[in-house]
Structures are given as C-alpha cells and as structure tokens.
Amino acid sequence: MKKVAEKLRTQAAAMQAIADCDGLKGKYADDLGDKARGLGRRLDLAEDRYREVKGHLNDWADDMETAQKRADRALGDARDAQRVIDDHKPEGAAGKGSSKDAGKDEPHDDPFVKQAKEDLEAARAKLNSAVSFYHERADHFANKIRSSVDDDMKDSWWNDFKAWVADADWLSTLADRLSDICTVLTFIAIFFPAVGALAAVLTGAIFAIHLVQAMTGNGSWFDVLTDIAAFKMAKNGVKAAKAVKTLQKEARGIAKGITKQAEKRAAARASAPRRAAVGGRASRLHRAADTQKARAAARQVEKKPLPEVSQVEKARALGDKDMAQQIKDIRRLRGEHPGSLQLRATASEAERQVWVSRANWGASTALDLGGRLGDETSSTYTNAKGHMTAPLLSQW
C-alpha cells in the first residue's frame, strides 16, 4: 500500500507538471493540460485512499499483535493450571478426566488443584476477552477502511464488469468444456452433417465467452479470431448439408414437371383419333382426362420414396444415410431424364455441396485440434496469443 501510494504521488506530480507546463504550444496544449490536470486529481484521490488504508492497516496490525499476546498469555496460564491439575490427580484417575472436567468441583479437592481450576477459568476469561477485543477492533478498522474509499472516485460499470469477468473462473472452465464437446461433435459432423447444427450452436456460445473475455482484457483476441473462423466453417457445413436436401427437392420438382409434360403429350397422341372422331364437347372431355393422367403421373414422381442405399453407398457419403439417399435420388432422376440440362446442373451442384460440407467440417476440426496442440506444445503459439490480449474501451 505504501509503495503504491508513493508511485501514485509521483505520477500525480508528473501530471500536474504537464498541466502547468508553459512550453506546450498549439491547439492541443489546452486540451492536454486539462486532461492532465483532471487525471492528476484522480491520482491524488487514489493516493489518499492507499495512504489512509495503509495507516489503518498499520494500526490494525498493532491491535492484532496485542490480541495475539493476550491470547498467548491466556494459553500459557491455562497450560500451567492444567499441569497442576494433572499432577495432583489421585492414582488410577489419570487419563479418565479431561480439561472439560477440570473446572468441576469435587468434595475433597486439594487446595493447589482448587487454585489451579480457578486459574484455568481465569485463563478462559482472558482468552474470551482477547477474542472480543480482536472482533471489536476488526469491525472498527473495517469501517475506517470503508470510509477512506468512500470518496468521489467511483469505478465505472465497465470496470465493475471487467472485474467480474476476471473473477469468474467458471467462464473459462465452461468454455473449455464446451470446446471439448464441440471438438467431438465437429468430427462427427464430417460423417453426419445433421449433428453440425448443434456444433454450430456450441461454437457460437464459445465465441461469446471468448469475446467477453477478450474485450475485458481477460482473454486473447486470437481465440476470438479462431472462433470466428470455426463458426464460419460450421455455418458453411450446416448450410451445405441443407443445400443438398434443398437440391434433392428441387430435382424432384424438375422431374415432376418433365414427367407431367411427357405424360400429357403421350396421352394426347393416344387420344387424338378418338377426339377427332367425336369432336365438340366429347373432345374436350378427352383432353381433360389426358391432363388428369399427366398430373397423376407427376404426383407419383413427387411421392416416390427415397431410394435405399447400400453400406458401400453410405460409406461413400461418409456415414450420412440421409445425404447418401438424397444424392442417389438426384442421380437417379438425372439418369431417368438424361436430356434435362437442369437436372444435370442440379446434380453437379449437389455433388459440390457434399464436398463443401466435408471440407468445412474437416477444416474446422483441424483448426480446433491445431489450436489445442499449439497450447500444449508450442511456447511461441502461446506467446503470440498473449500479445493479442488487450481490453477494449480501456479508457472507460
């Protein structure tokens, strides 16, 4: 406390010297002088705090020493009294009694024992007095210290928040545990993209914790940057998996339209002789029937279940059965309608999205494992993270 007070006093004098300096010229001089003067006053307040608290602690130390000496004397008196009581016990009674029984009167007490018991009770009274003195002086100096720090210099909400984050060790523990779970889920998502949504949510939670720690100077901005990269990759992986599902539905829609038009043309050709023979209203009824046949054929395409996949096909999709079925369905539709440029383009895009999903989850896993390995084995990596630790809005 004394050393800090001396440093604050020195810095306050330096600020005042800057404020009073006549050698400063230019538009910045007045502003710099005002800020230096204001900072000097705040340093003076802080110095008063440390100097006064240092004095209170010195006085408290003296009273603690007094209380300790009184307690030590009480302990010495009690030991002497107990020794006399133990020495004058009747034969065979040794070990049966205890210090708790030492104060009890017996019919034929030895006068030395009686005096020793009185001395023991007096020692207990001395100890109780020392304890009471200790607590009374503790309360006294606690109030004095509170009074010394109750001044015009208040911490901002930001400083209070930074202190709370610094004390919240559970935040780092939570981030580490979530990171462990996320590493496992990210690896699983390479094979089962559906798990990626949960991994993305956990990555977002880890990012939020690291961001708060970095903003308050309790964490590294490097962790925030890697979290952003991991979250972006997780988002891309989830997006790619959803894109494959959307493309499969889109391919069904294209095939449905192609089938409807083909069935309508085929039905129209088949019913042309009958329509020419009957003419009029009957011909229109034949056309309506042809349209219904085409729609029915199109609905069959839409409602057709996804194809079953073999273990080999599932393995090619890296274990994701849903994606394997969706890709197989797109390929089947492309094979059934080889002349459709739309289906060929849809199939090509679906294949690309599968690759994007795997690549992003693989890169996210590699990034996470690489960071863990760097923390464990490389001092250069750790030092680099340390250099990227700085609070945001430190001027608050």
XYZ file of C-alpha atoms in Angstrom:
396
model
C 0.000 0.000 0.000
C 2.793 2.397 0.872
C 4.707 1.726 -2.374
C 1.583 2.154 -4.479
C 0.783 5.421 -2.698
C 4.305 6.698 -3.411
C 4.026 5.796 -7.110
C 0.632 7.475 -7.356
C 2.012 10.600 -5.690
C 4.878 10.690 -8.188
C 2.547 10.234 -11.158
C 0.146 12.883 -9.857
C 3.039 15.357 -9.596
C 4.070 14.474 -13.159
C 0.519 15.130 -14.425
C 0.440 18.462 -12.635
C 3.797 19.376 -14.192
C 2.370 18.654 -17.637
C -0.710 20.749 -16.868
C 1.416 23.677 -15.663
C 3.979 23.474 -18.472
C 4.307 26.763 -20.339
C 6.393 25.218 -23.106
C 3.450 23.474 -24.758
C 2.252 25.342 -27.835
C -0.523 24.617 -30.290
C -4.219 23.784 -30.230
C -3.575 20.518 -28.397
C -1.912 22.234 -25.407
C -5.053 23.372 -23.575
C -6.812 20.048 -24.046
C -3.752 18.100 -22.917
C -3.338 20.373 -19.904
C -6.981 19.957 -18.842
C -6.831 16.179 -19.152
C -3.511 16.003 -17.299
C -4.921 18.179 -14.532
C -8.038 16.008 -14.271
C -6.005 12.816 -14.213
C -3.710 14.335 -11.606
C -6.685 14.994 -9.319
C -7.868 11.401 -9.722
C -4.378 10.130 -8.914
C -4.362 12.324 -5.824
C -7.640 10.761 -4.712
C -6.232 7.297 -5.299
C -3.082 8.210 -3.372
C -5.229 9.384 -0.459
C -7.006 6.034 -0.470
C -3.822 3.986 -0.367
C -2.124 6.242 2.193
C -5.103 6.222 4.561
C -5.731 2.488 4.201
C -2.033 1.851 4.803
C -2.331 3.759 8.088
C -5.442 1.828 9.122
C -3.737 -1.488 8.370
C -0.683 -0.477 10.399
C -2.912 0.338 13.392
C -4.895 -2.881 12.847
C -1.632 -4.848 12.837
C -0.711 -3.337 16.223
C -4.079 -4.310 17.697
C -3.821 -7.808 16.206
C -0.441 -8.200 17.864
C -1.927 -7.060 21.180
C -4.783 -9.560 20.842
C -2.336 -12.324 19.975
C -0.153 -11.581 23.025
C -3.210 -11.645 25.301
C -4.314 -14.949 23.787
C -0.789 -16.393 24.176
C -0.709 -15.371 27.864
C -4.113 -16.986 28.378
C -2.848 -20.166 26.735
C 0.278 -20.184 28.938
C -1.787 -19.695 32.103
C -4.175 -22.478 31.054
C -1.331 -24.917 30.404
C 0.244 -24.154 33.813
C -3.102 -24.655 35.549
C -3.814 -27.893 33.714
C -0.355 -29.198 34.565
C -1.033 -28.658 38.287
C -4.403 -30.407 37.993
C -2.857 -33.376 36.160
C -0.017 -33.663 38.723
C -2.446 -33.827 41.661
C -4.850 -36.420 40.286
C -5.452 -39.455 42.522
C -3.771 -42.660 41.418
C -5.858 -44.574 38.871
C -7.705 -41.453 37.765
C -5.106 -40.461 35.171
C -6.478 -40.422 31.686
C -10.120 -40.671 32.835
C -10.760 -36.985 33.068
C -10.293 -34.179 30.577
C -9.759 -30.459 30.552
C -13.520 -30.069 30.142
C -13.980 -31.683 33.573
C -11.193 -29.667 35.166
C -13.493 -26.889 36.330
C -15.873 -29.185 38.221
C -15.588 -29.152 41.981
C -15.045 -32.370 43.841
C -15.739 -32.999 47.570
C -12.126 -33.328 48.720
C -10.200 -31.026 46.317
C -6.570 -30.325 47.061
C -6.085 -26.547 47.639
C -3.490 -26.487 44.838
C -5.971 -28.150 42.486
C -8.700 -25.764 43.541
C -6.484 -22.771 42.829
C -5.405 -24.298 39.506
C -9.022 -24.698 38.458
C -9.690 -21.072 39.302
C -6.630 -20.099 37.278
C -7.928 -22.208 34.362
C -11.277 -20.401 34.410
C -9.439 -17.065 34.573
C -7.372 -18.088 31.524
C -10.575 -18.876 29.635
C -11.920 -15.445 30.548
C -8.703 -13.835 29.302
C -8.992 -15.699 26.010
C -12.629 -14.650 25.568
C -11.617 -11.072 26.279
C -8.827 -11.286 23.667
C -11.252 -12.688 21.083
C -13.798 -9.941 21.828
C -11.072 -7.313 21.519
C -9.988 -8.831 18.184
C -13.500 -8.699 16.694
C -14.201 -5.213 18.037
C -11.015 -3.802 16.510
C -11.654 -5.713 13.247
C -15.057 -4.047 12.886
C -13.549 -0.676 13.812
C -10.850 -0.763 11.130
C -13.166 -2.277 8.517
C -15.392 0.786 8.954
C -12.369 3.097 8.786
C -11.231 1.488 5.510
C -14.721 1.724 4.009
C -14.814 5.394 4.958
C -11.444 6.017 3.306
C -12.515 4.511 -0.019
C -15.929 6.214 0.033
C -14.834 9.243 -1.974
C -15.618 10.943 -5.276
C -13.606 8.440 -7.301
C -16.026 5.731 -8.478
C -15.453 2.769 -10.743
C -17.476 2.788 -13.960
C -19.865 -0.024 -14.821
C -17.266 -1.185 -17.336
C -14.571 -1.504 -14.655
C -17.010 -3.409 -12.450
C -17.850 -5.707 -15.349
C -14.164 -6.313 -16.147
C -13.540 -7.194 -12.509
C -16.496 -9.591 -12.545
C -15.189 -11.354 -15.663
C -11.699 -11.569 -14.146
C -13.111 -13.261 -11.036
C -15.423 -15.591 -12.997
C -13.089 -18.567 -13.373
C -16.116 -20.697 -14.231
C -16.356 -18.893 -17.594
C -13.018 -20.314 -18.724
C -13.956 -23.733 -17.367
C -17.274 -23.615 -19.232
C -15.567 -22.544 -22.479
C -13.061 -25.409 -22.156
C -15.796 -27.985 -21.531
C -17.927 -26.704 -24.416
C -14.841 -26.729 -26.622
C -14.192 -30.393 -25.745
C -17.769 -31.305 -26.664
C -17.632 -29.187 -29.818
C -14.435 -30.905 -30.970
C -16.142 -34.289 -30.778
C -19.308 -33.029 -32.494
C -17.319 -31.321 -35.238
C -15.531 -34.551 -36.012
C -18.822 -36.470 -36.020
C -20.327 -33.844 -38.327
C -17.821 -34.849 -41.011
C -19.751 -38.114 -41.239
C -23.173 -36.967 -40.010
C -23.781 -33.349 -41.088
C -27.070 -33.246 -39.165
C -25.006 -33.030 -35.960
C -23.431 -29.862 -37.333
C -26.293 -27.659 -36.163
C -25.538 -28.470 -32.514
C -21.809 -27.978 -33.091
C -22.539 -24.568 -34.612
C -24.615 -23.539 -31.579
C -21.842 -24.572 -29.170
C -19.259 -22.776 -31.311
C -21.365 -19.617 -31.017
C -21.518 -19.977 -27.233
C -17.731 -20.436 -27.014
C -17.248 -17.400 -29.258
C -19.458 -15.280 -26.958
C -17.408 -16.260 -23.875
C -14.060 -15.633 -25.591
C -15.310 -12.287 -26.938
C -16.344 -11.090 -23.467
C -13.003 -12.207 -22.011
C -11.010 -10.519 -24.796
C -12.985 -7.258 -24.532
C -12.259 -7.079 -20.796
C -8.558 -7.939 -21.136
C -9.015 -11.389 -19.602
C -8.591 -13.375 -22.822
C -6.844 -13.339 -26.173
C -8.267 -11.823 -29.359
C -6.566 -14.742 -31.123
C -9.171 -17.082 -29.591
C -11.916 -14.792 -30.888
C -10.472 -14.873 -34.416
C -10.206 -18.667 -34.412
C -13.755 -18.893 -33.045
C -14.984 -16.699 -35.891
C -13.218 -18.939 -38.400
C -14.594 -22.088 -36.744
C -18.098 -20.629 -36.576
C -17.923 -19.620 -40.242
C -16.847 -23.138 -41.206
C -19.542 -24.688 -39.022
C -22.125 -22.400 -40.614
C -20.895 -23.347 -44.086
C -21.031 -27.046 -43.201
C -24.622 -26.799 -41.967
C -25.578 -24.654 -44.943
C -24.076 -27.145 -47.391
C -25.935 -30.071 -45.816
C -29.207 -28.136 -46.056
C -28.379 -27.212 -49.656
C -28.142 -30.901 -50.644
C -31.597 -31.528 -49.188
C -32.991 -28.474 -50.994
C -31.399 -29.558 -54.270
C -32.958 -33.011 -53.915
C -36.411 -31.433 -53.549
C -35.645 -29.147 -56.469
C -34.643 -32.123 -58.601
C -37.951 -33.814 -57.725
C -39.773 -30.690 -58.845
C -37.919 -30.585 -62.161
C -38.546 -34.298 -62.759
C -42.189 -33.810 -61.842
C -42.569 -31.092 -64.485
C -40.788 -33.143 -67.124
C -42.919 -36.213 -66.372
C -46.131 -34.188 -66.436
C -45.367 -32.715 -69.837
C -44.223 -36.047 -71.269
C -47.329 -37.891 -69.990
C -49.582 -35.146 -71.282
C -48.052 -35.358 -74.752
C -48.220 -39.163 -74.754
C -51.870 -39.166 -73.641
C -52.744 -36.531 -76.222
C -51.198 -38.611 -79.012
C -53.036 -41.719 -77.820
C -56.417 -39.969 -77.653
C -56.062 -37.946 -80.865
C -58.052 -40.403 -83.070
C -60.917 -40.547 -80.571
C -61.033 -36.794 -80.175
C -61.066 -36.335 -83.957
C -63.913 -38.851 -84.259
C -66.221 -37.431 -81.615
C -65.329 -33.717 -81.758
C -67.042 -30.959 -79.774
C -67.656 -31.392 -76.076
C -66.551 -35.033 -76.048
C -63.187 -33.978 -77.437
C -62.740 -31.515 -74.570
C -63.548 -34.256 -72.077
C -60.809 -36.426 -73.594
C -58.361 -33.530 -73.216
C -59.323 -33.105 -69.553
C -58.779 -36.833 -68.969
C -55.347 -36.594 -70.593
C -54.449 -33.729 -68.244
C -55.559 -35.740 -65.200
C -53.370 -38.667 -66.284
C -50.380 -36.324 -66.612
C -50.976 -34.855 -63.154
C -51.314 -38.315 -61.620
C -48.005 -39.381 -63.166
C -46.360 -36.193 -61.833
C -47.661 -36.846 -58.303
C -46.162 -40.335 -58.414
C -42.766 -38.775 -59.075
C -43.174 -36.388 -56.130
C -44.380 -39.048 -53.685
C -41.884 -41.720 -54.619
C -39.833 -42.680 -51.516
C -36.125 -42.030 -51.349
C -34.066 -44.905 -52.696
C -32.466 -47.351 -50.290
C -28.693 -47.184 -50.067
C -26.183 -49.941 -49.564
C -23.456 -49.891 -46.932
C -20.972 -49.027 -49.662
C -23.048 -46.048 -50.802
C -23.466 -44.946 -47.188
C -19.716 -45.233 -46.664
C -19.119 -43.097 -49.768
C -21.286 -40.456 -48.134
C -19.013 -40.787 -45.052
C -21.723 -42.421 -42.987
C -24.571 -39.938 -43.540
C -27.542 -42.046 -44.672
C -29.819 -39.082 -45.395
C -27.297 -37.383 -47.607
C -26.496 -40.675 -49.358
C -30.198 -41.158 -50.155
C -30.594 -37.581 -51.348
C -27.570 -37.787 -53.641
C -28.686 -41.165 -55.006
C -32.166 -39.799 -55.693
C -30.720 -36.821 -57.614
C -28.506 -39.143 -59.648
C -31.462 -41.448 -60.370
C -33.571 -38.560 -61.633
C -30.697 -37.335 -63.769
C -30.374 -40.834 -65.263
C -34.109 -41.062 -65.962
C -34.052 -37.721 -67.778
C -30.612 -37.511 -69.398
C -31.705 -34.726 -71.725
C -32.519 -32.302 -68.911
C -29.836 -29.660 -68.523
C -31.494 -28.501 -65.286
C -31.190 -31.914 -63.660
C -27.581 -32.221 -64.747
C -26.808 -28.797 -63.246
C -28.676 -29.692 -60.037
C -26.765 -32.960 -59.689
C -23.465 -31.194 -60.261
C -24.269 -28.568 -57.611
C -25.336 -31.276 -55.133
C -22.003 -33.062 -55.590
C -20.213 -29.774 -54.957
C -22.194 -29.073 -51.788
C -21.309 -32.517 -50.419
C -17.637 -31.678 -50.914
C -18.126 -28.229 -49.316
C -19.780 -29.800 -46.252
C -16.978 -32.303 -45.725
C -14.236 -29.743 -46.372
C -15.611 -27.217 -43.886
C -16.134 -29.728 -41.095
C -12.702 -31.196 -41.754
C -11.051 -27.749 -41.695
C -12.943 -26.791 -38.527
C -11.755 -29.959 -36.796
C -8.174 -29.366 -37.947
C -8.296 -25.758 -36.694
C -9.585 -26.812 -33.283
C -7.105 -29.668 -32.840
C -4.268 -27.477 -34.116
C -5.066 -24.826 -31.513
C -5.135 -27.406 -28.743
C -1.828 -28.877 -29.888
C -0.295 -25.394 -30.030
C -1.408 -24.622 -26.466
C 0.161 -27.857 -25.221
C 3.443 -27.918 -27.143
C 4.424 -24.500 -28.514
C 5.526 -21.586 -26.349
C 5.677 -19.417 -29.488
C 1.988 -20.077 -30.128
C 1.135 -19.278 -26.501
C 3.201 -16.068 -26.556
C 1.520 -14.974 -29.792
C -1.864 -15.350 -28.114
C -0.575 -13.391 -25.126
C 0.463 -10.474 -27.339
C -3.131 -10.294 -28.600
C -4.552 -9.725 -25.104
C -5.800 -6.185 -24.559
C -9.020 -4.818 -23.108
C -11.450 -2.962 -25.335
C -12.505 0.538 -24.309
C -9.756 0.625 -21.701
C -10.184 4.389 -21.415
C -13.553 3.828 -19.693
